[in-house]
Coordinates of C-alpha atoms and ligand atoms in Angstrom, one line a residue:
M1 CA 0.0 0.0 0.0
K2 CA 1.2 3.4 -0.9
A3 CA 0.7 6.3 1.5
S4 CA 0.0 8.6 -1.4
E5 CA -3.1 6.6 -2.2
Y6 CA -4.1 5.9 1.5
I7 CA -5.8 8.0 4.1
L8 CA -3.3 9.1 6.8
P9 CA -4.9 12.2 8.5
T10 CA -2.4 12.6 11.3
T11 CA -2.4 15.7 13.4
K12 CA 0.0 17.3 15.9
E13 CA -2.7 18.6 18.2
D14 CA -4.6 16.4 20.7
P15 CA -8.3 16.4 20.3
T16 CA -9.8 18.8 22.8
D17 CA -12.2 16.3 24.3
A18 CA -9.5 13.6 24.9
V19 CA -8.2 13.0 28.4
V20 CA -6.4 9.7 28.1
S21 CA -3.4 8.7 25.9
S22 CA -5.2 6.1 23.8
H23 CA -8.0 8.4 22.8
K24 CA -5.5 11.2 22.0
L25 CA -3.2 8.9 20.0
M26 CA -6.0 7.1 18.1
V27 CA -7.3 10.4 16.8
R28 CA -3.9 12.0 16.2
A29 CA -2.5 8.9 14.4
G30 CA -5.6 8.8 12.1
F31 CA -7.2 5.6 13.5
V32 CA -10.6 7.0 14.5
R33 CA -12.7 10.1 14.3
K34 CA -15.5 11.0 16.6
S35 CA -19.0 10.8 15.1
S36 CA -20.9 11.9 18.2
A37 CA -20.9 11.2 21.9
G38 CA -19.6 7.7 22.4
L39 CA -19.7 6.9 18.7
Y40 CA -16.6 6.6 16.6
N41 CA -15.8 6.2 12.9
Y42 CA -12.9 3.8 12.2
L43 CA -10.6 5.0 9.4
P44 CA -8.7 2.4 7.3
L45 CA -5.7 2.2 9.8
G46 CA -8.1 1.7 12.8
F47 CA -10.1 -0.9 10.9
R48 CA -7.1 -2.9 10.1
V49 CA -6.2 -3.2 13.8
L50 CA -9.7 -4.2 14.7
K51 CA -9.7 -6.9 12.0
K52 CA -6.4 -8.3 13.3
I53 CA -7.7 -8.4 16.9
E54 CA -10.9 -10.1 15.6
Q55 CA -8.9 -12.7 13.7
I56 CA -6.8 -13.6 16.8
I57 CA -9.9 -14.0 18.8
R58 CA -11.6 -16.1 16.1
E59 CA -8.6 -18.4 15.7
E60 CA -8.3 -19.0 19.5
M61 CA -12.0 -19.5 20.0
N62 CA -12.2 -21.9 17.1
K63 CA -9.2 -23.8 18.5
A64 CA -11.1 -24.1 21.8
G65 CA -14.0 -25.7 19.8
A66 CA -16.3 -22.7 19.9
L67 CA -18.7 -22.3 16.9
E68 CA -19.2 -18.9 15.3
F69 CA -22.7 -17.5 14.6
V70 CA -24.0 -14.2 13.7
L71 CA -27.3 -13.0 15.2
P72 CA -29.4 -9.9 14.5
I73 CA -28.4 -6.9 16.5
L74 CA -32.0 -5.9 16.6
T75 CA -33.5 -8.1 19.3
D76 CA -37.2 -8.7 19.9
A77 CA -38.5 -7.3 23.2
N78 CA -40.3 -10.6 23.9
L79 CA -36.9 -12.3 24.4
W80 CA -36.0 -9.7 27.0
K81 CA -39.4 -10.0 28.7
Q82 CA -39.0 -13.7 28.9
S83 CA -35.9 -13.4 31.0
G84 CA -37.2 -10.4 33.0
R85 CA -34.5 -8.1 31.7
W86 CA -36.7 -5.8 29.6
E87 CA -37.3 -3.8 32.8
K88 CA -34.0 -4.6 34.5
M89 CA -31.7 -3.3 31.7
G90 CA -33.1 0.1 32.4
K91 CA -31.9 3.1 30.4
E92 CA -28.7 1.4 29.3
M93 CA -30.6 -0.5 26.6
F94 CA -31.4 1.3 23.4
R95 CA -35.1 0.6 22.6
L96 CA -37.1 1.2 19.5
K97 CA -40.4 0.3 17.8
D98 CA -41.0 -0.9 14.2
R99 CA -43.8 0.5 12.0
H100 CA -46.3 -1.9 13.6
E101 CA -45.5 -0.7 17.1
N102 CA -43.6 -3.9 17.9
E103 CA -40.8 -3.3 20.5
F104 CA -37.2 -4.1 20.0
A105 CA -33.8 -3.4 21.6
L106 CA -30.4 -3.0 20.0
G107 CA -28.6 -5.8 21.7
P108 CA -26.3 -4.8 24.6
T109 CA -25.5 -8.5 25.1
H110 CA -27.1 -11.7 23.7
E111 CA -27.8 -14.3 26.4
E112 CA -31.5 -14.3 25.6
A113 CA -31.0 -14.4 21.8
F114 CA -28.5 -17.3 21.9
A115 CA -30.7 -19.2 24.4
D116 CA -33.6 -18.8 22.0
V117 CA -31.6 -20.0 19.0
L118 CA -30.0 -23.0 20.8
K119 CA -33.2 -24.2 22.6
P120 CA -34.7 -26.2 19.7
I121 CA -31.3 -27.3 18.5
L122 CA -30.1 -28.9 21.7
K123 CA -32.1 -32.1 22.2
S124 CA -30.0 -34.7 23.9
Y125 CA -27.0 -34.9 26.2
K126 CA -25.1 -36.1 23.1
D127 CA -25.5 -32.6 21.7
L128 CA -23.5 -31.2 24.6
P129 CA -21.5 -29.3 25.6
K130 CA -21.7 -26.5 23.0
N131 CA -19.9 -23.2 23.1
V132 CA -21.2 -20.7 20.5
Y133 CA -20.1 -17.2 19.8
Q134 CA -20.3 -14.1 17.6
I135 CA -18.1 -11.1 17.0
H136 CA -20.6 -8.4 16.5
T137 CA -21.7 -4.8 17.3
K138 CA -23.3 -4.1 20.7
F139 CA -25.1 -1.0 21.8
R140 CA -25.2 0.4 25.3
D141 CA -26.5 3.8 26.2
E142 CA -23.8 4.4 28.8
I143 CA -24.4 7.2 31.3
R144 CA -21.0 8.6 30.7
P145 CA -19.4 7.5 27.5
R146 CA -15.7 8.4 27.9
F147 CA -12.1 7.7 27.2
G148 CA -12.8 7.4 23.5
V149 CA -13.6 3.9 22.5
I150 CA -12.9 2.5 26.0
R151 CA -16.4 3.3 27.1
S152 CA -18.5 4.0 24.0
R153 CA -22.1 3.5 23.1
E154 CA -21.5 1.3 20.1
F155 CA -18.7 -1.3 20.2
I156 CA -17.7 -4.7 19.0
M157 CA -17.8 -7.6 21.4
K158 CA -16.9 -11.2 21.1
D159 CA -19.6 -12.8 23.1
A160 CA -19.7 -16.5 23.7
Y161 CA -22.3 -18.7 25.5
S162 CA -21.8 -22.3 26.5
F163 CA -24.5 -24.9 27.3
H164 CA -23.9 -27.8 29.6
I165 CA -25.6 -30.8 31.1
D166 CA -24.0 -30.3 34.5
S167 CA -21.7 -28.0 36.5
K168 CA -18.7 -30.2 35.9
S169 CA -18.9 -29.7 32.2
L170 CA -19.4 -26.0 32.7
D171 CA -16.3 -25.9 34.9
E172 CA -14.3 -27.5 32.1
T173 CA -15.4 -25.0 29.4
Y174 CA -14.9 -22.1 31.9
E175 CA -11.4 -23.3 32.5
L176 CA -10.7 -23.7 28.8
M177 CA -12.0 -20.1 28.1
R178 CA -9.8 -18.9 30.9
L179 CA -6.8 -20.3 29.1
T180 CA -8.1 -19.2 25.7
Y181 CA -8.4 -15.6 27.0
R182 CA -4.9 -15.7 28.3
K183 CA -3.7 -16.7 24.8
I184 CA -5.8 -14.1 23.1
F185 CA -4.5 -11.2 25.2
Q186 CA -1.0 -12.5 25.0
R187 CA -1.1 -12.7 21.2
C188 CA -2.5 -9.1 21.2
G189 CA 0.5 -8.0 23.2
L190 CA -1.6 -7.1 26.2
K191 CA -0.6 -7.8 29.7
T192 CA -3.8 -8.8 31.7
I193 CA -4.5 -10.3 35.0
P194 CA -7.5 -12.3 35.8
V195 CA -9.3 -11.2 38.9
Q196 CA -12.1 -12.8 40.8
A197 CA -15.2 -10.7 40.2
D198 CA -18.7 -10.4 41.7
S199 CA -21.3 -12.6 40.2
G200 CA -24.0 -10.3 41.4
N201 CA -27.6 -11.4 41.4
M202 CA -27.1 -13.5 38.2
G203 CA -27.2 -16.6 40.3
G204 CA -23.8 -17.6 38.9
S205 CA -21.2 -19.3 40.9
G206 CA -18.0 -17.9 39.4
S207 CA -16.8 -14.9 37.5
E208 CA -13.4 -13.6 36.5
E209 CA -12.5 -10.3 34.8
F210 CA -9.4 -9.8 32.7
M211 CA -7.9 -6.6 33.8
V212 CA -5.3 -4.3 32.4
I213 CA -3.6 -2.4 35.2
S214 CA -3.8 1.3 34.4
P215 CA -4.1 4.5 36.3
I216 CA -7.1 5.4 34.2
G217 CA -8.9 2.2 35.1
E218 CA -12.4 2.5 36.5
E219 CA -12.2 -0.7 38.5
T220 CA -10.2 -1.2 41.8
L221 CA -8.3 -4.4 42.2
T222 CA -6.9 -5.9 45.3
L223 CA -3.7 -7.9 44.9
C224 CA -1.4 -9.9 47.1
K225 CA 2.3 -10.0 46.4
N226 CA 2.8 -13.0 48.6
C227 CA 0.4 -15.5 47.1
G228 CA -0.7 -13.9 43.9
Y229 CA -4.3 -13.4 44.9
S230 CA -6.1 -10.9 42.7
G231 CA -9.7 -9.8 43.1
N232 CA -12.0 -7.0 42.1
V233 CA -12.5 -4.9 45.2
E234 CA -16.2 -5.5 44.8
K235 CA -15.7 -9.1 45.5
T236 CA -12.6 -9.3 47.8
P237 CA -13.8 -10.9 51.1
L238 CA -12.3 -9.7 54.4
V239 CA -11.7 -12.1 57.2
W240 CA -10.6 -10.5 60.5
D241 CA -8.4 -12.3 63.0
F242 CA -9.0 -10.6 66.3
A243 CA -7.0 -11.4 69.4
P244 CA -9.2 -13.0 72.0
N245 CA -9.1 -10.1 74.5
V246 CA -12.5 -10.5 76.2
L247 CA -13.2 -7.4 78.3
E248 CA -14.9 -8.3 81.5
K249 CA -16.6 -5.1 82.1
S250 CA -17.1 -1.8 80.3
D251 CA -16.6 1.6 81.6
L252 CA -19.4 3.1 79.5
E253 CA -19.4 6.8 79.7
K254 CA -21.7 9.3 78.1
V255 CA -19.8 12.3 76.8
Y256 CA -21.2 15.7 75.7
T257 CA -20.0 16.1 72.0
P258 CA -21.7 19.1 70.6
N259 CA -21.5 19.7 66.8
L260 CA -19.2 16.8 66.3
E261 CA -20.8 14.9 63.5
S262 CA -18.0 13.5 61.3
I263 CA -16.0 10.5 62.3
E264 CA -12.8 12.5 61.9
D265 CA -14.0 15.2 64.3
I266 CA -15.0 12.6 66.9
A267 CA -11.7 10.7 66.7
K268 CA -9.9 14.0 67.1
F269 CA -12.1 15.0 70.1
F270 CA -11.4 11.7 71.9
N271 CA -7.8 11.6 70.7
I272 CA -8.2 8.2 69.2
S273 CA -8.0 6.8 65.7
T274 CA -11.1 6.4 63.6
S275 CA -10.7 2.6 63.8
Q276 CA -11.7 3.0 67.5
T277 CA -15.1 4.3 66.6
I278 CA -18.2 2.7 65.1
K279 CA -20.2 4.6 62.5
A280 CA -23.7 4.1 61.1
V281 CA -24.4 4.0 57.4
L282 CA -28.1 4.7 56.8
L283 CA -29.6 3.4 53.6
K284 CA -32.7 2.6 51.6
A285 CA -32.4 -0.6 49.6
D286 CA -34.5 -1.1 46.4
E287 CA -36.9 1.5 47.9
K288 CA -38.3 -1.2 50.1
W289 CA -36.0 -1.6 53.1
N290 CA -34.5 0.9 55.6
V291 CA -31.1 -0.4 56.5
V292 CA -28.5 0.6 59.0
V293 CA -25.0 -0.9 58.7
F294 CA -22.6 -0.4 61.6
L295 CA -19.0 -0.3 60.4
R296 CA -15.8 0.5 62.1
G297 CA -15.1 4.2 61.7
D298 CA -12.2 3.7 59.3
R299 CA -14.1 1.3 56.9
E300 CA -16.1 2.0 53.8
L301 CA -19.2 0.2 52.9
N302 CA -19.0 -2.2 49.9
D303 CA -22.3 -1.7 48.2
V304 CA -22.0 -4.9 46.2
K305 CA -21.5 -7.1 49.3
L306 CA -24.5 -5.4 50.9
N307 CA -26.7 -5.8 47.8
N308 CA -25.7 -9.4 47.5
F309 CA -26.6 -10.1 51.1
L310 CA -30.0 -8.3 50.8
G311 CA -30.8 -9.6 47.3
T312 CA -31.3 -6.0 46.2
S313 CA -29.7 -4.0 43.4
L314 CA -30.0 -0.3 44.3
I315 CA -29.1 1.5 47.5
R316 CA -29.2 5.2 48.4
P317 CA -28.6 7.2 51.6
L318 CA -31.7 7.8 53.7
S319 CA -32.8 11.5 53.7
S320 CA -32.8 13.4 56.9
Q321 CA -36.6 13.4 57.0
E322 CA -36.6 9.6 56.6
C323 CA -34.1 9.3 59.4
E324 CA -36.2 11.5 61.6
S325 CA -39.4 9.6 60.9
L326 CA -37.6 6.4 61.9
G327 CA -36.5 8.0 65.1
I328 CA -32.8 8.0 64.1
V329 CA -30.6 10.9 65.3
A330 CA -28.5 11.4 62.2
G331 CA -24.8 12.1 63.2
Y332 CA -25.3 10.5 66.6
C333 CA -26.6 7.0 65.6
G334 CA -24.9 4.3 67.6
P335 CA -25.3 0.5 67.7
F336 CA -28.6 -0.9 68.7
K337 CA -30.2 -4.3 68.4
E338 CA -32.8 -5.0 65.7
S339 CA -36.1 -4.4 67.4
K340 CA -38.1 -2.0 65.3
K341 CA -39.6 -3.8 62.3
E342 CA -39.1 -1.0 59.8
I343 CA -35.3 -1.1 60.0
K344 CA -32.8 -3.8 59.3
V345 CA -29.7 -3.6 61.5
L346 CA -26.5 -5.1 60.2
F347 CA -23.0 -5.2 61.7
D348 CA -19.7 -5.4 59.8
S349 CA -17.1 -8.0 60.7
S350 CA -14.4 -5.3 61.0
I351 CA -15.9 -4.6 64.4
D352 CA -14.2 -6.6 67.2
A353 CA -17.1 -7.4 69.5
N354 CA -14.8 -7.5 72.5
N355 CA -13.1 -4.2 71.9
A356 CA -14.1 -0.8 73.4
Y357 CA -15.3 1.9 70.9
V358 CA -16.6 5.4 70.8
V359 CA -20.1 5.3 69.3
G360 CA -23.1 7.6 68.9
A361 CA -25.4 7.6 71.9
N362 CA -28.6 7.9 69.8
E363 CA -29.1 11.3 71.3
K364 CA -28.2 14.6 69.8
N365 CA -24.8 16.0 71.0
Y366 CA -23.8 12.8 72.9
H367 CA -21.5 9.9 72.3
F368 CA -20.6 6.8 74.4
K369 CA -17.0 6.0 75.3
G370 CA -16.0 2.5 76.3
F371 CA -18.8 0.8 74.3
V372 CA -18.0 -3.0 74.1
P373 CA -20.4 -4.6 71.6
S374 CA -20.3 -8.0 73.2
I375 CA -21.3 -6.5 76.6
E376 CA -23.8 -3.8 75.5
L377 CA -25.4 -5.9 72.7
G378 CA -24.8 -9.4 73.9
S379 CA -23.3 -12.3 71.9
Q380 CA -26.2 -12.9 69.6
I381 CA -25.1 -10.4 67.0
N382 CA -24.0 -11.7 63.6
Y383 CA -21.0 -9.8 62.2
R384 CA -20.9 -10.1 58.5
D385 CA -18.5 -8.9 55.8
F386 CA -19.8 -5.6 54.3
S387 CA -16.7 -3.4 54.1
K388 CA -14.6 -2.6 51.1
A389 CA -11.1 -4.0 51.0
K390 CA -8.2 -1.6 50.9
T391 CA -4.4 -1.5 50.9
G392 CA -3.0 -3.1 54.0
D393 CA -6.1 -5.4 54.6
P394 CA -5.4 -9.1 55.1
C395 CA -5.3 -11.2 51.9
P396 CA -8.3 -13.7 51.9
N397 CA -5.9 -16.4 50.8
C398 CA -2.8 -16.0 52.9
G399 CA -3.3 -13.2 55.4
S400 CA -0.5 -11.0 54.0
S401 CA -1.2 -7.4 53.2
L402 CA -3.2 -6.5 50.1
Y403 CA -2.4 -3.6 47.9
E404 CA -4.7 -1.8 45.4
E405 CA -4.3 -1.0 41.7
K406 CA -6.7 0.6 39.2
G407 CA -7.7 -1.6 36.2
I408 CA -9.5 -1.6 32.9
E409 CA -11.7 -4.6 32.3
V410 CA -11.1 -6.0 28.8
G411 CA -12.8 -9.4 29.1
H412 CA -15.1 -11.2 31.4
I413 CA -15.9 -14.9 31.9
F414 CA -18.9 -15.9 33.9
K415 CA -20.7 -19.0 35.1
L416 CA -24.3 -18.1 34.6
G417 CA -25.9 -21.1 36.0
D418 CA -29.6 -21.8 35.1
K419 CA -30.9 -18.2 35.0
Y420 CA -31.5 -18.3 31.2
T421 CA -32.0 -22.0 30.7
K422 CA -34.8 -21.7 33.3
A423 CA -36.4 -18.6 31.7
F424 CA -36.3 -20.3 28.2
D425 CA -36.9 -23.8 29.5
I426 CA -33.9 -25.3 27.8
K427 CA -33.8 -29.0 28.6
V428 CA -32.3 -32.1 27.0
L429 CA -32.7 -35.8 27.5
D430 CA -30.0 -37.3 29.6
E431 CA -28.6 -40.9 29.3
K432 CA -31.6 -42.3 31.2
G433 CA -34.1 -40.4 29.1
R434 CA -34.9 -37.8 31.7
Q435 CA -35.4 -34.1 31.0
V436 CA -32.5 -32.1 32.4
L437 CA -32.3 -28.3 32.7
L438 CA -29.1 -27.0 31.2
T439 CA -26.5 -24.8 32.8
M440 CA -24.7 -21.9 31.0
G441 CA -21.6 -19.9 30.9
C442 CA -20.9 -16.6 29.1
Y443 CA -17.6 -15.1 27.9
G444 CA -17.1 -11.5 26.6
I445 CA -14.2 -9.5 25.1
G446 CA -14.5 -5.9 23.9
L447 CA -12.5 -5.5 20.7
N448 CA -12.3 -1.7 20.6
R449 CA -11.5 -1.5 24.3
T450 CA -8.7 -4.1 23.8
M451 CA -7.3 -2.0 21.0
A452 CA -7.3 1.2 23.1
T453 CA -5.9 -0.5 26.2
V454 CA -3.0 -1.9 24.1
I455 CA -2.2 1.7 23.3
E456 CA -2.6 2.8 27.0
Q457 CA 0.0 0.1 27.8
S458 CA 2.3 0.7 24.9
N459 CA 3.1 4.2 23.9
D460 CA 5.8 6.8 24.3
S461 CA 6.2 10.5 23.6
N462 CA 6.6 9.8 19.9
G463 CA 3.3 7.9 19.6
I464 CA 1.9 4.4 19.6
I465 CA 4.1 1.3 19.8
W466 CA 2.0 -1.5 18.2
P467 CA 2.7 -5.1 19.1
I468 CA 3.5 -6.6 15.7
S469 CA 0.5 -9.0 15.9
I470 CA -2.1 -6.2 15.7
A471 CA -0.1 -3.4 14.0
P472 CA -2.0 -1.8 11.0
F473 CA 1.0 -2.7 8.9
E474 CA 3.9 -4.7 10.1
V475 CA 6.4 -2.7 8.1
C476 CA 6.6 0.9 7.0
L477 CA 9.0 2.0 4.2
V478 CA 10.0 5.6 4.4
S479 CA 11.7 6.8 1.3
I480 CA 13.5 10.1 1.0
T481 CA 14.1 10.8 -2.7
K482 CA 15.2 13.8 -4.7
N483 CA 14.0 12.9 -8.2
F484 CA 11.8 10.6 -10.3
H485 CA 14.7 8.2 -11.0
E486 CA 15.4 7.7 -7.2
K487 CA 11.7 7.2 -6.6
E488 CA 11.5 4.6 -9.3
K489 CA 14.4 2.7 -7.7
I490 CA 12.5 2.6 -4.4
E491 CA 9.3 1.6 -6.2
S492 CA 11.0 -1.5 -7.5
I493 CA 12.1 -2.5 -4.0
Y494 CA 8.6 -1.8 -2.7
N495 CA 7.1 -4.0 -5.5
Y496 CA 9.5 -6.8 -4.6
L497 CA 8.6 -6.7 -0.9
I498 CA 4.9 -6.6 -1.6
Q499 CA 5.1 -9.5 -4.1
N500 CA 6.9 -11.5 -1.5
G501 CA 4.2 -11.1 1.1
I502 CA 5.6 -8.3 3.3
E503 CA 2.8 -6.4 5.0
L504 CA 4.0 -2.9 4.0
L505 CA 3.0 0.7 3.8
W506 CA 5.3 2.8 1.7
D507 CA 5.4 6.4 2.6
D508 CA 5.9 7.7 -0.9
R509 CA 4.3 11.1 -0.1
D510 CA 5.9 14.2 -1.3
L511 CA 6.7 15.4 2.2
G512 CA 9.8 16.3 4.1
P513 CA 11.8 13.5 5.8
G514 CA 11.2 14.8 9.3
F515 CA 7.5 14.8 8.8
K516 CA 7.4 11.3 7.4
L517 CA 9.6 9.8 10.1
K518 CA 7.5 11.4 12.8
D519 CA 4.3 10.2 11.3
S520 CA 5.6 6.6 11.2
E521 CA 6.5 6.8 14.9
L522 CA 3.2 8.3 15.8
I523 CA 1.3 5.6 13.9
G524 CA 3.6 3.1 15.5
F525 CA 4.6 0.6 12.8
P526 CA 6.8 -1.9 14.6
I527 CA 9.4 -2.1 11.8
R528 CA 10.5 1.0 9.8
L529 CA 12.8 0.8 6.8
T530 CA 14.4 4.1 5.7
F531 CA 15.8 4.5 2.3
G532 CA 17.2 8.0 1.9
K533 CA 20.4 9.9 1.1
N534 CA 22.7 7.1 2.4
F535 CA 21.1 4.6 0.1
F536 CA 21.8 6.6 -3.0
E537 CA 25.2 7.7 -1.8
K538 CA 26.6 4.8 0.2
N539 CA 24.2 1.9 -0.7
E540 CA 23.0 1.8 2.9
F541 CA 19.5 1.6 4.5
S542 CA 18.4 1.5 8.1
I543 CA 15.9 -0.4 10.1
L544 CA 14.2 1.0 13.2
N545 CA 12.7 -1.2 15.9
R546 CA 9.8 1.1 17.1
K547 CA 9.7 -0.6 20.5
T548 CA 13.4 -0.1 21.4
M549 CA 13.8 2.9 19.1
Q550 CA 17.0 1.3 18.1
E551 CA 18.0 2.1 14.5
I552 CA 20.6 0.1 12.7
S553 CA 22.2 0.8 9.3
Y554 CA 22.9 -2.1 6.9
P555 CA 24.6 -2.3 3.6
Y556 CA 22.0 -3.0 0.8
T557 CA 22.9 -6.3 -0.7
G558 CA 19.8 -7.0 -2.7
N559 CA 16.1 -7.5 -2.1
E560 CA 16.4 -11.1 -1.1
D561 CA 18.7 -10.2 1.8
L562 CA 16.4 -7.3 2.7
I563 CA 13.5 -9.6 3.0
N564 CA 15.4 -12.1 5.1
K565 CA 16.4 -9.2 7.4
I566 CA 12.8 -8.1 7.7
L567 CA 11.6 -11.6 8.4
E568 CA 14.2 -12.2 11.0
I569 CA 13.1 -9.1 12.9
K570 CA 9.5 -9.8 12.4
E571 CA 9.9 -13.3 13.9
K572 CA 11.8 -12.0 16.8
L573 CA 9.0 -9.5 17.5
F574 CA 6.3 -12.2 17.3
R575 CA 8.4 -14.4 19.6
E576 CA 8.6 -11.7 22.2
L577 CA 4.8 -11.7 22.5
V578 CA 4.6 -15.2 23.7
D579 CA 7.9 -15.4 25.7
Ligands
ATP231 P1 -18.0 -2.2 32.4 O1 -18.0 -2.7 33.8 O2 -16.7 -1.6 32.0 O3 -19.2 -1.4 32.0 P2 -19.3 -4.6 31.7 O4 -19.1 -5.4 32.9 O5 -20.6 -3.9 31.5 O6 -18.1 -3.5 31.5 P3 -19.5 -6.9 30.0 O7 -21.0 -6.9 30.0 O8 -18.8 -7.9 30.9 O9 -18.9 -5.5 30.4 O10 -19.0 -6.9 28.5 C1 -17.8 -7.7 28.1 C2 -16.8 -6.7 27.5 O11 -17.3 -5.8 26.6 C3 -16.1 -5.9 28.6 O12 -15.1 -6.7 29.2 C4 -15.5 -4.8 27.8 O13 -14.3 -5.2 27.1 C5 -16.5 -4.6 26.7 N1 -17.4 -3.4 26.9 C6 -18.4 -3.3 27.8 N2 -19.0 -2.1 27.8 C7 -18.3 -1.4 26.9 C8 -18.4 -0.1 26.4 N3 -19.3 0.7 26.8 N4 -17.5 0.3 25.4 C9 -16.5 -0.5 25.0 N5 -16.4 -1.8 25.4 C10 -17.2 -2.2 26.3
MG232 MG1 -18.1 -7.1 33.4

């Protein structure tokens, strides 16, 4: 391909709406252009990268025995109603009506659609297991589309769904997908770590997210250097190991604490750390329950853990009027036993029942000092895990200290269980001729997000550094010529390389050398050949390794040697991906 005939609209300036490197570089290097909020046009360079990622995913999925489908993006509302997600999906789902007033959605995911296709096809245990997938466009009306294609409203996903006779078979496919994802990301040159994730209310029993560690990540991960544990903070369980220091008696004292409403103020006033206080978090869950969670003062509530425990999905703080009508003195609410019917009282396991704390006295302007939960509330209280893990907390695996990192989710594997097979009544006959309800798994990868995260992970001040496997072109040939005769000579080299299968973009544009060299580094071709003054004067050319920025000059000894040199570097770069 000749640059003079291609579209390379590179720019020096960052787009004004871009805040992250990948977004800036994808626009500046001419891979994408914004269409409108959360919608992007892919230009030829960007399209080539997407197609390469798609091909890697397809090859690895096929190797794992998955079968490729393509389903309509437009999905019938009745499918969503059957699973109960027509309501649940809320505003994130794009909805529309046809001319006959029939309702549809632009698929944000395809569990229902695949369940519906597979149901009449799967008849016997002999038809199982099956893993089916597509690589297709998804629509999600994200509240905040941002970071360019990382969180967009239209994107391409590889979504796979597996069907099984029992959980053992599901476990096997889940494990195979786990390994397949590792291979896919490795081949894309992307370093990911699988973390245990929350399965939410989906009824599933396992879920792992493939995360790319990045300061711009919207997810928080908890990691352990000692044993390698990695979890999404939403999921990371906390187990506290308290010394058995049973206090025989409590010196409970009521203290006048006017206008001290924050935990920090109280700790300061009593000259203690916030971990020696107990605070109350007052909430409304799914608009049906009033809930108070007592946590140690230094802990933060983990909404996901609470929702999972309550079986709810939405929580919000109680308003001051709501607190008042429940007889709660906001700012001075201290531990009490569940007695009133209209409020659920929960205690977090970070509280050591045998320790003395400063707590609200349930009376304006007063706190208690020396409040020992086991003495004041008795031993019947259940302390459960509701707090969010943070740096320094004990690893759930080995007890060492956890540390936090930010991460971007690029893939997700999930044991769905029977949620959809139940809703769609997907059963087959087992060996004994009995009808058995199937169990399912689902496995997603965002292609556009993968492309952007590779750039997040792999760029420098000059531009993008593509892993060779997904580079728009493996090789860029920059020629610096003075006349038609010189250009003709380069053209014959270009033709030879192309005819011999080198994936090459020749920058034959009538532009200055500085401009062309800068462009090639911005776009990020892994291998750059430069044929300029030295070639015509000294019979030398140079090769730049974009990753190391090491440029080496070689004598030109014919096209065959040139090809061998290119292939040698290319193979080395491919090897580096899997080493
Ligand atoms: P997130 O938590 O980031 O919103 P999700 O949990 O909703 O993602 P899944 O439903 O698991 O995502 O979708 C599978 C994959 O699709 C994700 O791992 C991600 O790579 C991709 N993806 C999801 N939402 C978007 C989006 N708005 N833009 C681009 N890619 C996305
Ligand atoms: Mg997810």
